[in-house]
Short mmCIF file of C-alpha atoms in Angstrom, two decimals:
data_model
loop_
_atom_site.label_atom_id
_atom_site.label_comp_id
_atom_site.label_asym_id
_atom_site.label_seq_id
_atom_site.Cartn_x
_atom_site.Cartn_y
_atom_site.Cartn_z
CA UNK N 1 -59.82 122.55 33.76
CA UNK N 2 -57.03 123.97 35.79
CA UNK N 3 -54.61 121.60 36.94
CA UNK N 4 -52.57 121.56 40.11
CA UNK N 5 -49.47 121.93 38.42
CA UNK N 6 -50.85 125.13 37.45
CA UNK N 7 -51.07 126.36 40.69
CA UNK N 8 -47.98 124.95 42.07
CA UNK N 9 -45.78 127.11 39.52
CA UNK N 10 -47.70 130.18 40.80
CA UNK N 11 -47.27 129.09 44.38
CA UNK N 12 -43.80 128.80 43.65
CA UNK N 13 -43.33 132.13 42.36
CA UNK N 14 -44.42 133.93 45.26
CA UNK N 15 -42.42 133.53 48.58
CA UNK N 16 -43.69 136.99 49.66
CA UNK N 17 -46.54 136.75 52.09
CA UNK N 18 -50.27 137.22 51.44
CA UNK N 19 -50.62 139.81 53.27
CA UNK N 20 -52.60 143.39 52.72
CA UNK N 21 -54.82 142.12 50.58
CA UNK N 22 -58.48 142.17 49.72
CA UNK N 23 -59.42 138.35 49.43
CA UNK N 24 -62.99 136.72 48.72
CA UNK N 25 -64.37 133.49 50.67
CA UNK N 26 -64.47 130.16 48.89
CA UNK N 27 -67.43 129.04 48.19
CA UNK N 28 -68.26 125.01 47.95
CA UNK N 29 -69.85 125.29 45.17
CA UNK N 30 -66.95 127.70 42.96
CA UNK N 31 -64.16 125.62 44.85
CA UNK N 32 -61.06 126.00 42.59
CA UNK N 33 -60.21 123.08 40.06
CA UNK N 34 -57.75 121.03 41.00
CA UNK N 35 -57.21 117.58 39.89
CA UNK N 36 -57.45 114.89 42.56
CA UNK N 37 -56.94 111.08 42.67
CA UNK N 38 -59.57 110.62 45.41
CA UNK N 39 -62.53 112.69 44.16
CA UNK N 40 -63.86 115.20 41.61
CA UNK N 41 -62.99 118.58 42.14
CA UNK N 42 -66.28 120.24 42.04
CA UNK N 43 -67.64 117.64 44.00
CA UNK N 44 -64.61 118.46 47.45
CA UNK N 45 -66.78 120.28 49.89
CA UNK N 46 -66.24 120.81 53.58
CA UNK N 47 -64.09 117.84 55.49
CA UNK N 48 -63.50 115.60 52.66
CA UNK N 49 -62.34 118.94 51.00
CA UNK N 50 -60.10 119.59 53.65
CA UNK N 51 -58.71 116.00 54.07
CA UNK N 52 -57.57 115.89 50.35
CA UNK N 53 -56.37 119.47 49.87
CA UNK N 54 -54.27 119.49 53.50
CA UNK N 55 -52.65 116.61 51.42
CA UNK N 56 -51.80 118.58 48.65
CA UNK N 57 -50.67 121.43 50.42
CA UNK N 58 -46.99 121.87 50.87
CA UNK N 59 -45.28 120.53 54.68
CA UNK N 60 -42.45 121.00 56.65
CA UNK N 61 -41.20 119.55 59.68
CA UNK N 62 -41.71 121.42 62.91
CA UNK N 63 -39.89 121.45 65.63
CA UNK N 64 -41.89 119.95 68.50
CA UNK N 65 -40.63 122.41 71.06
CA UNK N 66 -42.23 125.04 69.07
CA UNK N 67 -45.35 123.17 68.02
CA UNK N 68 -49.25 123.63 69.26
CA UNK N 69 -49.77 123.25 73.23
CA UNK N 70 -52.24 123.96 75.95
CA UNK N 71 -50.01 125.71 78.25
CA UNK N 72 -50.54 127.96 81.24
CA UNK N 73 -50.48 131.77 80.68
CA UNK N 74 -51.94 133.96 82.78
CA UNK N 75 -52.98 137.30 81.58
CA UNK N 76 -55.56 140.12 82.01
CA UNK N 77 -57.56 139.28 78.59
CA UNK N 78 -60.85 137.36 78.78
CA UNK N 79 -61.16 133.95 77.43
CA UNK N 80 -61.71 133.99 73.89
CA UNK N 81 -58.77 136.86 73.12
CA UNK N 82 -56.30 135.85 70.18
CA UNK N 83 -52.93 137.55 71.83
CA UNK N 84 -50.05 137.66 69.22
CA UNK N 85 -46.33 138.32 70.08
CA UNK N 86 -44.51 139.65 67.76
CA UNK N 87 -41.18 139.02 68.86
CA UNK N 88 -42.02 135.78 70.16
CA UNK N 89 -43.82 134.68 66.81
CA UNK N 90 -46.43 132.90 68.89
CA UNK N 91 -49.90 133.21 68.72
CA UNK N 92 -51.88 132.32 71.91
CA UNK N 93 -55.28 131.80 72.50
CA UNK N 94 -56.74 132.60 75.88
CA UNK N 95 -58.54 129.63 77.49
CA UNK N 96 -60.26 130.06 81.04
CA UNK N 97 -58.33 129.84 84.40
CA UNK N 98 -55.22 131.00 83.45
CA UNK N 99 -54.65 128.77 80.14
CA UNK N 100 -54.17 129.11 76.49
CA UNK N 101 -53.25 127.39 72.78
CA UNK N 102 -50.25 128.78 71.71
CA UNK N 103 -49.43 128.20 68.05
CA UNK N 104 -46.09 128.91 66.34
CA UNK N 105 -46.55 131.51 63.85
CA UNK N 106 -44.06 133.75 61.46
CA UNK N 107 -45.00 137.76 61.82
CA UNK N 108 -43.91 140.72 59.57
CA UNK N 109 -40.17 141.54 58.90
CA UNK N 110 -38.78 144.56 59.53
CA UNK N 111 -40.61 147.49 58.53
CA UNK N 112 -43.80 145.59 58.00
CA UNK N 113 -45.07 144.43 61.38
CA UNK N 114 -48.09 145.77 62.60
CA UNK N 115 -49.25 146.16 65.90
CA UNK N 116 -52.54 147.40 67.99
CA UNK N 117 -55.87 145.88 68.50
CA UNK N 118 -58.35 144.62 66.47
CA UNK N 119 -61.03 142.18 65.84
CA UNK N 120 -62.13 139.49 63.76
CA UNK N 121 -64.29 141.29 60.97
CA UNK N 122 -65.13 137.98 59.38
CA UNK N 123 -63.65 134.66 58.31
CA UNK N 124 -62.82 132.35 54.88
CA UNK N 125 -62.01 128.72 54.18
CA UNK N 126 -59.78 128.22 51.43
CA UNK N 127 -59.85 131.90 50.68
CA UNK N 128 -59.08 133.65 47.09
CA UNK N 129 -55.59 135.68 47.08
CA UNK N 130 -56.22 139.27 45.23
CA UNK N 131 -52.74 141.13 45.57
CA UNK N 132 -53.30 144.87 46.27
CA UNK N 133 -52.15 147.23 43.47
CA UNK N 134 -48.92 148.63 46.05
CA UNK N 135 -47.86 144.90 45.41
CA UNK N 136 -48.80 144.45 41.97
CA UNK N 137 -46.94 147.67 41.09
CA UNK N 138 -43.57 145.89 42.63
CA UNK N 139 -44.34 143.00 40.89
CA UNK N 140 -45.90 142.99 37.59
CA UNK N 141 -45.69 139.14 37.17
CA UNK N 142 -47.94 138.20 39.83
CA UNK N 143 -51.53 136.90 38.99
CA UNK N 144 -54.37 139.87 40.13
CA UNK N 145 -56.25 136.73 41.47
CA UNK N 146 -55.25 133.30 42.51
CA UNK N 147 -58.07 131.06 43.60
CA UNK N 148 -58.06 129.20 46.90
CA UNK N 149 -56.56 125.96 47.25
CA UNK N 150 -53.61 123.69 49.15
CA UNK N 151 -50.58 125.90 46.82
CA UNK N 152 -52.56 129.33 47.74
CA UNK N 153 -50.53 131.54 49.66
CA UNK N 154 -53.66 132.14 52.11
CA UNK N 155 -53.34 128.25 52.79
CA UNK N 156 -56.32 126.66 54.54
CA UNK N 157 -58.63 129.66 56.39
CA UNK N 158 -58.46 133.59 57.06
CA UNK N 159 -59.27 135.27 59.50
CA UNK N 160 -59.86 139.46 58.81
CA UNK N 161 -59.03 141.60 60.88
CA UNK N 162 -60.56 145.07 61.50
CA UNK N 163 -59.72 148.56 63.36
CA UNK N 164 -63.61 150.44 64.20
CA UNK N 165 -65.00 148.25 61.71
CA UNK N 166 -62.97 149.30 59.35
CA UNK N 167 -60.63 146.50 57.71
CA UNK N 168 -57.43 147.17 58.21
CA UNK N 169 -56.01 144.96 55.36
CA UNK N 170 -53.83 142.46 57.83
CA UNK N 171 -55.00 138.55 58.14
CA UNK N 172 -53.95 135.57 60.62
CA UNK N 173 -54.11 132.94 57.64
CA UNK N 174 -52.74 129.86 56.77
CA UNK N 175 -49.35 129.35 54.30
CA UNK N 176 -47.79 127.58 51.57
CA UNK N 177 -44.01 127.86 53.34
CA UNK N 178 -44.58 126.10 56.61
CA UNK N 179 -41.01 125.86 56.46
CA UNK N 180 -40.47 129.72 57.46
CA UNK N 181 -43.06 129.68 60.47
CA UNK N 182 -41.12 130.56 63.46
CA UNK N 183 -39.93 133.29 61.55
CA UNK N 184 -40.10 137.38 60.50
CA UNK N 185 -40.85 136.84 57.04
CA UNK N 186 -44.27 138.23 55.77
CA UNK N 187 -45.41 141.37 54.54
CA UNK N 188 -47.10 141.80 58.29
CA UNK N 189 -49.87 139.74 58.15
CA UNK N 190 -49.27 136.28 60.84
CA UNK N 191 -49.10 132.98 58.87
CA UNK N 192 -49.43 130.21 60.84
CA UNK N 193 -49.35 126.39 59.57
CA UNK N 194 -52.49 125.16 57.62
CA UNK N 195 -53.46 122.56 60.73
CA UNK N 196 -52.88 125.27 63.37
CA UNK N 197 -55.31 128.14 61.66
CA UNK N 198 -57.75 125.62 60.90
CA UNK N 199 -58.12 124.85 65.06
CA UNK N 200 -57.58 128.71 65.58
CA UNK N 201 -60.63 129.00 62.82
CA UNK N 202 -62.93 127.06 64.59
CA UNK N 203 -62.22 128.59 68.02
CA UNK N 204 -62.88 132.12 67.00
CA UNK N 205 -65.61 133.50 66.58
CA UNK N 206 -66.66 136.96 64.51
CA UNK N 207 -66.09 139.69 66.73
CA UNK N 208 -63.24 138.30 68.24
CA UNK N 209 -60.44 140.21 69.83
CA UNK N 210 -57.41 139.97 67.96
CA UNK N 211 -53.96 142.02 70.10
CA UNK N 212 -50.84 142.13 68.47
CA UNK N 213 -47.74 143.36 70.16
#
Protein backbone atom coordinates (compact mmCIF):
# COMPACT_ATOMS: atom_id res chain seq x y z
CA UNK A 1 0.00 0.00 0.00
CA UNK A 2 1.39 3.35 -0.83
CA UNK A 3 1.41 5.72 1.85
CA UNK A 4 0.99 9.47 1.79
CA UNK A 5 4.28 10.11 2.96
CA UNK A 6 5.25 8.55 -0.16
CA UNK A 7 3.77 10.96 -2.17
CA UNK A 8 4.53 13.95 -0.18
CA UNK A 9 8.45 13.38 -0.72
CA UNK A 10 7.70 13.24 -4.48
CA UNK A 11 5.47 16.27 -4.26
CA UNK A 12 8.20 17.87 -2.61
CA UNK A 13 10.69 17.24 -5.12
CA UNK A 14 9.04 18.85 -7.87
CA UNK A 15 8.36 22.68 -7.66
CA UNK A 16 8.33 22.80 -11.50
CA UNK A 17 4.85 22.90 -12.89
CA UNK A 18 2.83 20.07 -14.44
CA UNK A 19 2.64 21.32 -17.36
CA UNK A 20 3.12 19.73 -21.14
CA UNK A 21 2.25 16.65 -20.22
CA UNK A 22 0.20 13.68 -21.31
CA UNK A 23 -1.92 12.79 -18.11
CA UNK A 24 -4.70 9.96 -17.69
CA UNK A 25 -8.17 10.55 -15.75
CA UNK A 26 -8.65 9.02 -12.33
CA UNK A 27 -10.80 6.61 -12.17
CA UNK A 28 -12.97 5.82 -8.76
CA UNK A 29 -12.37 2.66 -8.85
CA UNK A 30 -8.04 2.80 -9.46
CA UNK A 31 -8.07 5.99 -7.10
CA UNK A 32 -4.45 6.17 -5.79
CA UNK A 33 -3.66 4.67 -2.22
CA UNK A 34 -3.36 6.90 0.25
CA UNK A 35 -3.83 6.31 3.83
CA UNK A 36 -6.68 8.18 5.50
CA UNK A 37 -8.02 8.51 9.09
CA UNK A 38 -11.63 8.98 7.90
CA UNK A 39 -12.09 6.19 5.32
CA UNK A 40 -10.48 3.43 3.24
CA UNK A 41 -8.72 4.45 0.36
CA UNK A 42 -10.25 2.35 -2.25
CA UNK A 43 -13.43 2.97 -0.88
CA UNK A 44 -12.95 7.57 -1.44
CA UNK A 45 -15.08 8.16 -4.46
CA UNK A 46 -16.59 11.38 -5.70
CA UNK A 47 -17.47 14.15 -2.75
CA UNK A 48 -16.39 12.27 0.19
CA UNK A 49 -13.20 11.77 -2.00
CA UNK A 50 -12.87 15.25 -2.49
CA UNK A 51 -13.68 16.38 1.14
CA UNK A 52 -10.80 14.19 2.57
CA UNK A 53 -8.15 14.64 -0.12
CA UNK A 54 -8.76 18.79 -0.34
CA UNK A 55 -7.67 18.13 3.35
CA UNK A 56 -4.65 16.54 2.57
CA UNK A 57 -3.65 18.69 -0.05
CA UNK A 58 -1.15 21.35 0.71
CA UNK A 59 -2.72 25.37 1.54
CA UNK A 60 -1.67 28.68 1.60
CA UNK A 61 -3.15 31.80 2.57
CA UNK A 62 -4.56 34.04 -0.12
CA UNK A 63 -4.84 37.29 -0.21
CA UNK A 64 -8.52 38.24 -0.28
CA UNK A 65 -8.05 41.08 -2.72
CA UNK A 66 -6.90 38.58 -5.13
CA UNK A 67 -9.28 35.77 -4.27
CA UNK A 68 -12.51 34.30 -6.34
CA UNK A 69 -15.32 37.06 -7.19
CA UNK A 70 -18.30 37.64 -9.38
CA UNK A 71 -17.30 40.87 -10.77
CA UNK A 72 -18.42 42.91 -13.75
CA UNK A 73 -16.42 42.59 -17.02
CA UNK A 74 -17.71 43.36 -20.05
CA UNK A 75 -16.31 41.84 -23.11
CA UNK A 76 -17.15 40.62 -26.66
CA UNK A 77 -16.95 36.69 -25.73
CA UNK A 78 -20.17 34.73 -25.18
CA UNK A 79 -21.08 33.41 -21.86
CA UNK A 80 -19.42 30.32 -21.19
CA UNK A 81 -15.70 31.61 -22.57
CA UNK A 82 -12.72 30.86 -20.06
CA UNK A 83 -10.58 34.29 -20.84
CA UNK A 84 -7.03 34.06 -19.28
CA UNK A 85 -4.64 37.08 -18.80
CA UNK A 86 -1.47 36.44 -18.78
CA UNK A 87 -0.04 39.37 -17.34
CA UNK A 88 -2.76 39.79 -15.04
CA UNK A 89 -2.57 36.03 -13.82
CA UNK A 90 -6.35 35.98 -13.64
CA UNK A 91 -8.55 33.67 -15.08
CA UNK A 92 -12.14 34.90 -15.78
CA UNK A 93 -15.07 33.21 -16.63
CA UNK A 94 -17.69 34.95 -18.72
CA UNK A 95 -21.14 35.01 -17.08
CA UNK A 96 -24.19 36.71 -18.96
CA UNK A 97 -24.87 40.53 -18.95
CA UNK A 98 -21.65 41.76 -18.67
CA UNK A 99 -20.31 39.49 -15.62
CA UNK A 100 -17.74 36.96 -14.84
CA UNK A 101 -15.71 34.61 -12.02
CA UNK A 102 -12.41 35.68 -11.96
CA UNK A 103 -9.98 33.34 -10.23
CA UNK A 104 -6.37 34.12 -9.27
CA UNK A 105 -4.14 31.95 -11.14
CA UNK A 106 -0.07 31.69 -11.70
CA UNK A 107 0.78 31.47 -15.74
CA UNK A 108 4.10 30.46 -17.46
CA UNK A 109 7.45 32.30 -16.74
CA UNK A 110 9.36 33.72 -19.14
CA UNK A 111 9.91 31.86 -22.16
CA UNK A 112 7.17 29.41 -21.42
CA UNK A 113 3.85 31.21 -21.67
CA UNK A 114 1.62 30.30 -24.24
CA UNK A 115 -0.92 32.15 -25.83
CA UNK A 116 -3.87 31.75 -28.62
CA UNK A 117 -7.14 30.02 -28.53
CA UNK A 118 -8.26 26.86 -27.74
CA UNK A 119 -10.81 24.64 -26.30
CA UNK A 120 -11.54 22.28 -23.73
CA UNK A 121 -10.67 18.79 -25.39
CA UNK A 122 -11.77 16.95 -22.29
CA UNK A 123 -11.55 16.98 -18.51
CA UNK A 124 -10.00 14.78 -15.26
CA UNK A 125 -10.59 14.66 -11.53
CA UNK A 126 -7.67 13.91 -9.60
CA UNK A 127 -5.71 13.36 -12.76
CA UNK A 128 -2.36 11.08 -13.16
CA UNK A 129 0.95 13.30 -13.78
CA UNK A 130 3.11 11.54 -16.77
CA UNK A 131 6.14 14.03 -17.32
CA UNK A 132 6.95 14.30 -21.08
CA UNK A 133 10.37 12.89 -22.09
CA UNK A 134 11.76 16.95 -22.90
CA UNK A 135 11.26 17.04 -19.00
CA UNK A 136 12.38 13.76 -18.04
CA UNK A 137 15.57 14.31 -20.08
CA UNK A 138 16.27 17.59 -17.70
CA UNK A 139 15.49 15.69 -14.91
CA UNK A 140 16.29 12.14 -14.61
CA UNK A 141 15.03 11.86 -10.95
CA UNK A 142 11.53 12.51 -11.56
CA UNK A 143 8.94 9.58 -11.41
CA UNK A 144 7.59 8.74 -15.37
CA UNK A 145 4.16 8.54 -13.52
CA UNK A 146 2.78 9.90 -10.34
CA UNK A 147 -0.77 8.94 -9.57
CA UNK A 148 -3.46 11.48 -8.74
CA UNK A 149 -4.00 12.63 -5.38
CA UNK A 150 -4.01 15.91 -2.79
CA UNK A 151 0.39 16.03 -3.15
CA UNK A 152 -0.04 15.58 -7.16
CA UNK A 153 1.22 18.40 -8.94
CA UNK A 154 -2.11 18.36 -11.19
CA UNK A 155 -3.95 19.01 -7.74
CA UNK A 156 -7.71 18.47 -7.78
CA UNK A 157 -9.09 18.52 -11.76
CA UNK A 158 -7.66 19.23 -15.42
CA UNK A 159 -8.92 20.66 -17.84
CA UNK A 160 -7.13 19.84 -21.66
CA UNK A 161 -6.82 22.02 -23.83
CA UNK A 162 -6.75 21.62 -27.65
CA UNK A 163 -5.74 23.66 -30.98
CA UNK A 164 -8.13 21.91 -34.24
CA UNK A 165 -8.61 19.06 -32.11
CA UNK A 166 -5.39 18.52 -31.75
CA UNK A 167 -4.02 18.65 -28.00
CA UNK A 168 -1.78 21.06 -27.62
CA UNK A 169 -0.11 19.68 -24.41
CA UNK A 170 -1.07 22.93 -22.02
CA UNK A 171 -3.75 22.35 -18.98
CA UNK A 172 -5.72 24.87 -16.56
CA UNK A 173 -5.24 22.40 -13.47
CA UNK A 174 -5.12 22.51 -10.00
CA UNK A 175 -1.55 22.71 -7.74
CA UNK A 176 0.34 21.52 -4.91
CA UNK A 177 2.09 25.27 -4.30
CA UNK A 178 -0.95 27.43 -3.74
CA UNK A 179 1.54 29.54 -2.25
CA UNK A 180 2.99 30.74 -5.80
CA UNK A 181 -0.56 31.46 -7.43
CA UNK A 182 -0.54 35.02 -8.31
CA UNK A 183 2.56 34.34 -9.87
CA UNK A 184 4.80 33.50 -13.36
CA UNK A 185 6.02 30.32 -12.25
CA UNK A 186 4.96 27.22 -14.37
CA UNK A 187 6.22 25.62 -17.29
CA UNK A 188 3.07 27.48 -19.22
CA UNK A 189 0.34 25.60 -18.28
CA UNK A 190 -2.27 27.99 -15.63
CA UNK A 191 -2.44 26.49 -12.09
CA UNK A 192 -4.98 27.77 -10.21
CA UNK A 193 -5.84 26.75 -6.41
CA UNK A 194 -7.44 23.24 -5.89
CA UNK A 195 -11.01 24.99 -4.67
CA UNK A 196 -10.97 27.47 -7.59
CA UNK A 197 -10.45 24.68 -10.59
CA UNK A 198 -12.80 22.50 -8.95
CA UNK A 199 -15.78 25.50 -9.45
CA UNK A 200 -14.03 26.32 -12.88
CA UNK A 201 -14.46 22.26 -13.50
CA UNK A 202 -17.91 22.16 -12.99
CA UNK A 203 -18.73 25.31 -15.00
CA UNK A 204 -17.09 24.17 -18.16
CA UNK A 205 -18.16 22.17 -20.24
CA UNK A 206 -16.22 19.96 -23.21
CA UNK A 207 -15.92 22.12 -26.03
CA UNK A 208 -15.40 25.04 -24.17
CA UNK A 209 -13.53 28.08 -25.33
CA UNK A 210 -10.45 28.51 -23.59
CA UNK A 211 -8.40 32.39 -24.79
CA UNK A 212 -5.23 33.07 -23.40
CA UNK A 213 -3.51 36.36 -23.87
Amino acid sequence: MRALPLLAVLAGALPLAACNTQTANVAAPTAPVVQTSLAAPAALTGEARDKEWMKLAPSAVIDPKIARATIDYPTREAPGTVIVVTKERRLYFVLPDGKAVRYPVAVGHAGMAWAGTAEVDRKGEWPDWNPPPEMLARRPDLPKRLEGGPTSPLGARALYLAENKKDNLFRIHGTNEPEKIGQAVSSGCIRMLNADVVDLYERVPIGSKVVVR
